[in-house]
CSV table of C-alpha atoms in Angstrom, one decimal:
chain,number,residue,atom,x,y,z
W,1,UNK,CA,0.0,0.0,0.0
W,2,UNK,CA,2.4,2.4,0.9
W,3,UNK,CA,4.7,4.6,-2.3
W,4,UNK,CA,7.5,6.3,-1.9
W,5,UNK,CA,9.5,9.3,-4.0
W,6,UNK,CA,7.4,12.9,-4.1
W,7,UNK,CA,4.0,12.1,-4.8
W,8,UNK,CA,3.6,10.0,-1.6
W,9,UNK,CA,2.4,13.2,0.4
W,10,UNK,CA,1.8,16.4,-1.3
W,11,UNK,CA,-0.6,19.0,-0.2
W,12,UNK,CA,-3.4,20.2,-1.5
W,13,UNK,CA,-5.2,23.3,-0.7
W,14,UNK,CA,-8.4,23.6,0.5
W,15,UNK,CA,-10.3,24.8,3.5
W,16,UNK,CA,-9.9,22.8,7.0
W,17,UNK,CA,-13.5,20.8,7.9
W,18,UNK,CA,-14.9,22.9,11.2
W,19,UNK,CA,-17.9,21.3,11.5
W,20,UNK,CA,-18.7,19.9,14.6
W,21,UNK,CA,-17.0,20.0,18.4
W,22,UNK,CA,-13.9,21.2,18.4
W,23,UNK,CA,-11.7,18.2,20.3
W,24,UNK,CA,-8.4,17.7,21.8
W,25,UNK,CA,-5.8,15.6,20.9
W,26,UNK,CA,-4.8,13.1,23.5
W,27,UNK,CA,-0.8,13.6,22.5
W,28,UNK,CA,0.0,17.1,22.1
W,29,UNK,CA,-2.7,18.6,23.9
W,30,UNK,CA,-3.8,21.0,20.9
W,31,UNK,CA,-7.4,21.4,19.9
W,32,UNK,CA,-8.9,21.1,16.9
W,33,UNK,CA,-11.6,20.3,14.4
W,34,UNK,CA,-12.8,16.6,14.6
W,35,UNK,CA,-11.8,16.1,11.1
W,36,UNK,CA,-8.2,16.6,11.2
W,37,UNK,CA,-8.3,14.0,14.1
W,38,UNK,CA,-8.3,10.2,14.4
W,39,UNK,CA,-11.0,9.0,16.7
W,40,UNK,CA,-9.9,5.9,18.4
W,41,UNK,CA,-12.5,3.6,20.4
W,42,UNK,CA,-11.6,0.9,22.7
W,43,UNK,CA,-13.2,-2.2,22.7
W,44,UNK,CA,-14.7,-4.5,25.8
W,45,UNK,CA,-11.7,-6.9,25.1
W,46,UNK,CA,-9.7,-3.6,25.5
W,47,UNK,CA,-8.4,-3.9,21.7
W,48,UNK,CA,-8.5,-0.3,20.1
W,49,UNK,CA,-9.5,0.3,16.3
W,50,UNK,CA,-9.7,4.1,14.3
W,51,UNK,CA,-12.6,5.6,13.6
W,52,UNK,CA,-11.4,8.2,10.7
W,53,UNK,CA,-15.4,9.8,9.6
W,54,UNK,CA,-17.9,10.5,12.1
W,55,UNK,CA,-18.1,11.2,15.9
W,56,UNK,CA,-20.3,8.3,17.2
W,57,UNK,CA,-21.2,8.0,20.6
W,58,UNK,CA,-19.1,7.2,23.8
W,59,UNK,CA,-16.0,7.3,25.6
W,60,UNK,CA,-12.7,7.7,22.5
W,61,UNK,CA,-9.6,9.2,22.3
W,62,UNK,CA,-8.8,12.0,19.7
W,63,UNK,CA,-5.4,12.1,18.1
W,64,UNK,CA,-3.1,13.8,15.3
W,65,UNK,CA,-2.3,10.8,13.1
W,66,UNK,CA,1.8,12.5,13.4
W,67,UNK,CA,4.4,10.3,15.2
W,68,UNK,CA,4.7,12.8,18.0
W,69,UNK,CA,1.1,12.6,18.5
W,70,UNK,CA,0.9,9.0,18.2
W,71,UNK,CA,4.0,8.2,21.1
W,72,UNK,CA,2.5,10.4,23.3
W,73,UNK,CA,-0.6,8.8,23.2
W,74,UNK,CA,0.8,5.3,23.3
W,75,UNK,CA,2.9,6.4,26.4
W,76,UNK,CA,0.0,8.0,28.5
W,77,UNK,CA,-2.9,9.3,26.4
W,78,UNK,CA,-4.9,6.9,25.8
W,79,UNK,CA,-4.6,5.2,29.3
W,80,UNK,CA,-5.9,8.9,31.0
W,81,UNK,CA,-8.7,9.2,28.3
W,82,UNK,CA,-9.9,5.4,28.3
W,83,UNK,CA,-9.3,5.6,32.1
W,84,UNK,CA,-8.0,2.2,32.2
W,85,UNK,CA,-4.6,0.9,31.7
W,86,UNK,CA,-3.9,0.9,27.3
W,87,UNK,CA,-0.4,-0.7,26.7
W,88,UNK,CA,0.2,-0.5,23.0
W,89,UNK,CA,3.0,0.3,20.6
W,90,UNK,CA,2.8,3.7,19.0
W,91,UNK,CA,3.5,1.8,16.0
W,92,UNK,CA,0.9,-0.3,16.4
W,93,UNK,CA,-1.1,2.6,16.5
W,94,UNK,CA,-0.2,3.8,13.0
W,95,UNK,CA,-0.3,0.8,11.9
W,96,UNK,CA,-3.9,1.1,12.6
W,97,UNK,CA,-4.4,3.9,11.2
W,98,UNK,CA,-2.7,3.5,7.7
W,99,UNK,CA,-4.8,0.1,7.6
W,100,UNK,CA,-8.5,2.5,8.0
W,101,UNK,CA,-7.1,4.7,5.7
W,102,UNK,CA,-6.4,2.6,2.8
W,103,UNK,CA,-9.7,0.7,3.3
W,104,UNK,CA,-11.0,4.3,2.8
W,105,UNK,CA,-9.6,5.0,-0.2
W,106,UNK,CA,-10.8,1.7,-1.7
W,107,UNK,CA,-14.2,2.8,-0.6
W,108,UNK,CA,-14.2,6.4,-1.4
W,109,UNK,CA,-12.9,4.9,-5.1
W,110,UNK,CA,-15.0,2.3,-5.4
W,111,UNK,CA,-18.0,4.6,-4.8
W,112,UNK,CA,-16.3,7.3,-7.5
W,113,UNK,CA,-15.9,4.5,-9.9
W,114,UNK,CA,-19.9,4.1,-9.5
W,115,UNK,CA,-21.4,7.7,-9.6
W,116,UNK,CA,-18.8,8.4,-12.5
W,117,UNK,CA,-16.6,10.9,-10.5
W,118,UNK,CA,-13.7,9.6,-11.8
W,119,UNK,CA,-12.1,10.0,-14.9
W,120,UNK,CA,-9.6,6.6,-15.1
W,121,UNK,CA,-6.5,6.3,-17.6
W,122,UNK,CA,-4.3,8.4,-18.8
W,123,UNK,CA,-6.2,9.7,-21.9
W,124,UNK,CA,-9.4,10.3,-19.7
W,125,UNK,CA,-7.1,12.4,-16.8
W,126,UNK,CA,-5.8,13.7,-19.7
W,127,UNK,CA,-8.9,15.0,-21.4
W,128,UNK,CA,-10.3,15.5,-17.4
W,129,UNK,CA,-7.4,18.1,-16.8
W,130,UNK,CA,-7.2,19.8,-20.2
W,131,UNK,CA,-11.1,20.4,-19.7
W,132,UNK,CA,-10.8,22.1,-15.8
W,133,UNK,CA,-12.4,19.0,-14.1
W,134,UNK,CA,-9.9,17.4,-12.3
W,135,UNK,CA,-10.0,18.1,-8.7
W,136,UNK,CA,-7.5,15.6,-7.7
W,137,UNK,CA,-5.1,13.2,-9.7
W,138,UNK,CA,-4.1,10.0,-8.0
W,139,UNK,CA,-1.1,8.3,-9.8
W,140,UNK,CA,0.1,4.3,-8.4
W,141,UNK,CA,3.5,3.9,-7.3
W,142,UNK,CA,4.7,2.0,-10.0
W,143,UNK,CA,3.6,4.3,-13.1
W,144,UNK,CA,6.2,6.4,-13.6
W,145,UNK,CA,5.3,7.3,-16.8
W,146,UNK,CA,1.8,8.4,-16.2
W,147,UNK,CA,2.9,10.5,-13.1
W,148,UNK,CA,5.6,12.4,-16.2
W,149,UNK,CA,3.1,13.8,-18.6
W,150,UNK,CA,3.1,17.8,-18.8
W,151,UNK,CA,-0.9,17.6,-17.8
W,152,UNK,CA,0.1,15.2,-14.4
W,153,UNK,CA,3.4,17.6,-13.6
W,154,UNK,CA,1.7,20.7,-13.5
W,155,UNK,CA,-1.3,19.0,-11.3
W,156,UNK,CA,1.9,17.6,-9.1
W,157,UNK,CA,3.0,21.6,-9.0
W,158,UNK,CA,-0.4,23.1,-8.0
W,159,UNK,CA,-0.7,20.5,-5.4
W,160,UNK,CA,-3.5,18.6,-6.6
W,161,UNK,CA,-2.2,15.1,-6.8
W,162,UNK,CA,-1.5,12.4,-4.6
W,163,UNK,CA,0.3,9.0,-5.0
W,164,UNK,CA,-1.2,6.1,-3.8
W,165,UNK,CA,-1.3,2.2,-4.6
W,166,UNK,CA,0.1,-0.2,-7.2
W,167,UNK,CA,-1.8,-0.1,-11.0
W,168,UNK,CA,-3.2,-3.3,-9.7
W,169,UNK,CA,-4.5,-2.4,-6.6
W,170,UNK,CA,-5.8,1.1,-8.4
W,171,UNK,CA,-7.6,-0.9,-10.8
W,172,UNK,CA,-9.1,-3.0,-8.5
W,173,UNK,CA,-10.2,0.0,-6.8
W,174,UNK,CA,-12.1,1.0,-9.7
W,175,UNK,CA,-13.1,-1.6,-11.2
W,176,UNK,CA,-10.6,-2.4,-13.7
W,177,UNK,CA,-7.7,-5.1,-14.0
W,178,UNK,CA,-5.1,-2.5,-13.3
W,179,UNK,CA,-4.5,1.5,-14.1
W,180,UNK,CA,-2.1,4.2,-13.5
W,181,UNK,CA,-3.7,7.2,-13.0
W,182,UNK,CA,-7.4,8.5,-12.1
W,183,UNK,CA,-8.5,12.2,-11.5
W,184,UNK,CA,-11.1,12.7,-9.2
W,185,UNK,CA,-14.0,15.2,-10.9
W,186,UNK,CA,-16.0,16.0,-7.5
W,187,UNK,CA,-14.7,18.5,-5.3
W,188,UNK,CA,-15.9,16.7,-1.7
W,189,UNK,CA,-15.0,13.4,-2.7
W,190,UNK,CA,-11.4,14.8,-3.8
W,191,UNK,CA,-11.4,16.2,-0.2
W,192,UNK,CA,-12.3,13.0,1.3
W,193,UNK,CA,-9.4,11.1,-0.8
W,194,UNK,CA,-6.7,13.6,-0.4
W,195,UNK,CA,-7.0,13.0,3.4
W,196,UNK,CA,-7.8,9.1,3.4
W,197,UNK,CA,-4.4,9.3,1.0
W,198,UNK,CA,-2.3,11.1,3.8
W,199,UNK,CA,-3.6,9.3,6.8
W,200,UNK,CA,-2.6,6.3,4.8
W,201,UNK,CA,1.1,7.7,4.8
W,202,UNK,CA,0.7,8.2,8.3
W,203,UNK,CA,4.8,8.1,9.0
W,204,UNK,CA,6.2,5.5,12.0
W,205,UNK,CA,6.7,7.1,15.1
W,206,UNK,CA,10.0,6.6,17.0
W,207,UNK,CA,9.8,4.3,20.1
W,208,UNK,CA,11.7,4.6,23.5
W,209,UNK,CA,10.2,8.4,23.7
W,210,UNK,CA,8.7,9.4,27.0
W,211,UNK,CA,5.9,12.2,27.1
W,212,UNK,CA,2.8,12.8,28.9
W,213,UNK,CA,0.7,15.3,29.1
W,214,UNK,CA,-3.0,16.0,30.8
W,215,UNK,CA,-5.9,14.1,28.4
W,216,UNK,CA,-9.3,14.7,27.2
W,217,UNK,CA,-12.3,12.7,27.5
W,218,UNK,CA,-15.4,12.5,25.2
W,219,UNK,CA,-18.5,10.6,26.8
């Protein structure tokens, strides 16, 4: 799942999601909007699993998916907020997350693929970028080529691209054997991909780091 080289996390402007509560992260004790959080839940057999859309109901932790975050929160955080003892290995944690977040993708494509948001192959993203719809170009790790067209390089330059995948894995995503490249026509859904995309990249925190800090609750 994961790429690597510069399309793995580039930004993409955009205004921040403020709807809702604002909450505070577990780890570095910031607030902020519930959608540039990770909502973690524990379970009765005290397991803990992401919850990256919506705020449910009952006792979770909110947390930056960054490493800092993330080893702060495996240290202490979640432990103060679940109010019951949490051992866990920040990079378990992560690991969570990047697993949610690639599931999300899937879905979020998957549901593009059937509303026709999605323009798929280079001659469609092609035709999709020449034309002013693309609101989001997503280009597999292993297409090189497609990611070094003159239409993808100046998406890459205004920050409107993201890589993510294999061409198999891509394709499977939206409904074909495999593909290289898909632009994403709808605004929201290219918001909702861009950030699945990131938290997928979610980087691996450093163990043996010691923090802890006063938590937040939600009931």
């Amino acid at each position: 799942w994961r790429n690597e080289g510069p399309l793995t996390m580039l930004a993409m402007p955009g205004p921040t999601s403020t709807r809702g509560s604002i909450r505070t992260c577990v780890g570095c004790q910031k607030e902020a909007a519930p959608d540039d959080l990770v909502r973690f839940v524990r379970g009765p057999d005290g397991s803990l699993a992401p919850v990256l859309v919506g705020s449910g109901s009952g006792r979770a932790a909110w947390v930056h998916p960054a490493p800092e975050c993330l080893a702060t929160a495996a240290h202490k955080g979640l432990s103060r907020s679940f109010r019951a003892a949490v051992e866990v290995d920040p990079r378990v944690l992560a690991e969570l997350i990047r697993a949610a977040a690639n599931r999300r993708v899937v879905g979020l494509l998957m549901a593009g693929s059937g509303s026709r948001s999605l323009a798929i192959g280079a001659g469609a993203v092609a035709e999709a970028l020449a034309g002013g719809r693309a609101r989001l170009v997503i280009v597999a790790s292993d297409a090189r080529t497609a990611a070094e067209s003159h239409e993808v390089r100046e998406a890459i330059a205004a920050g409107r691209a993201r890589g993510w995948g294999t061409k198999n894995e891509l394709g499977r995503a939206t409904h074909r054997s495999e593909t290289g490249i898909v632009a994403v026509l709808d605004s929201g859904l290219a918001r909702a991909l861009a950030k699945a995309i990131d938290w997928a990249h979610t980087p691996e925190p450093q163990t043996g780091r010691r923090a802890g800090a006063d938590l937040s609750t939600e009931e």
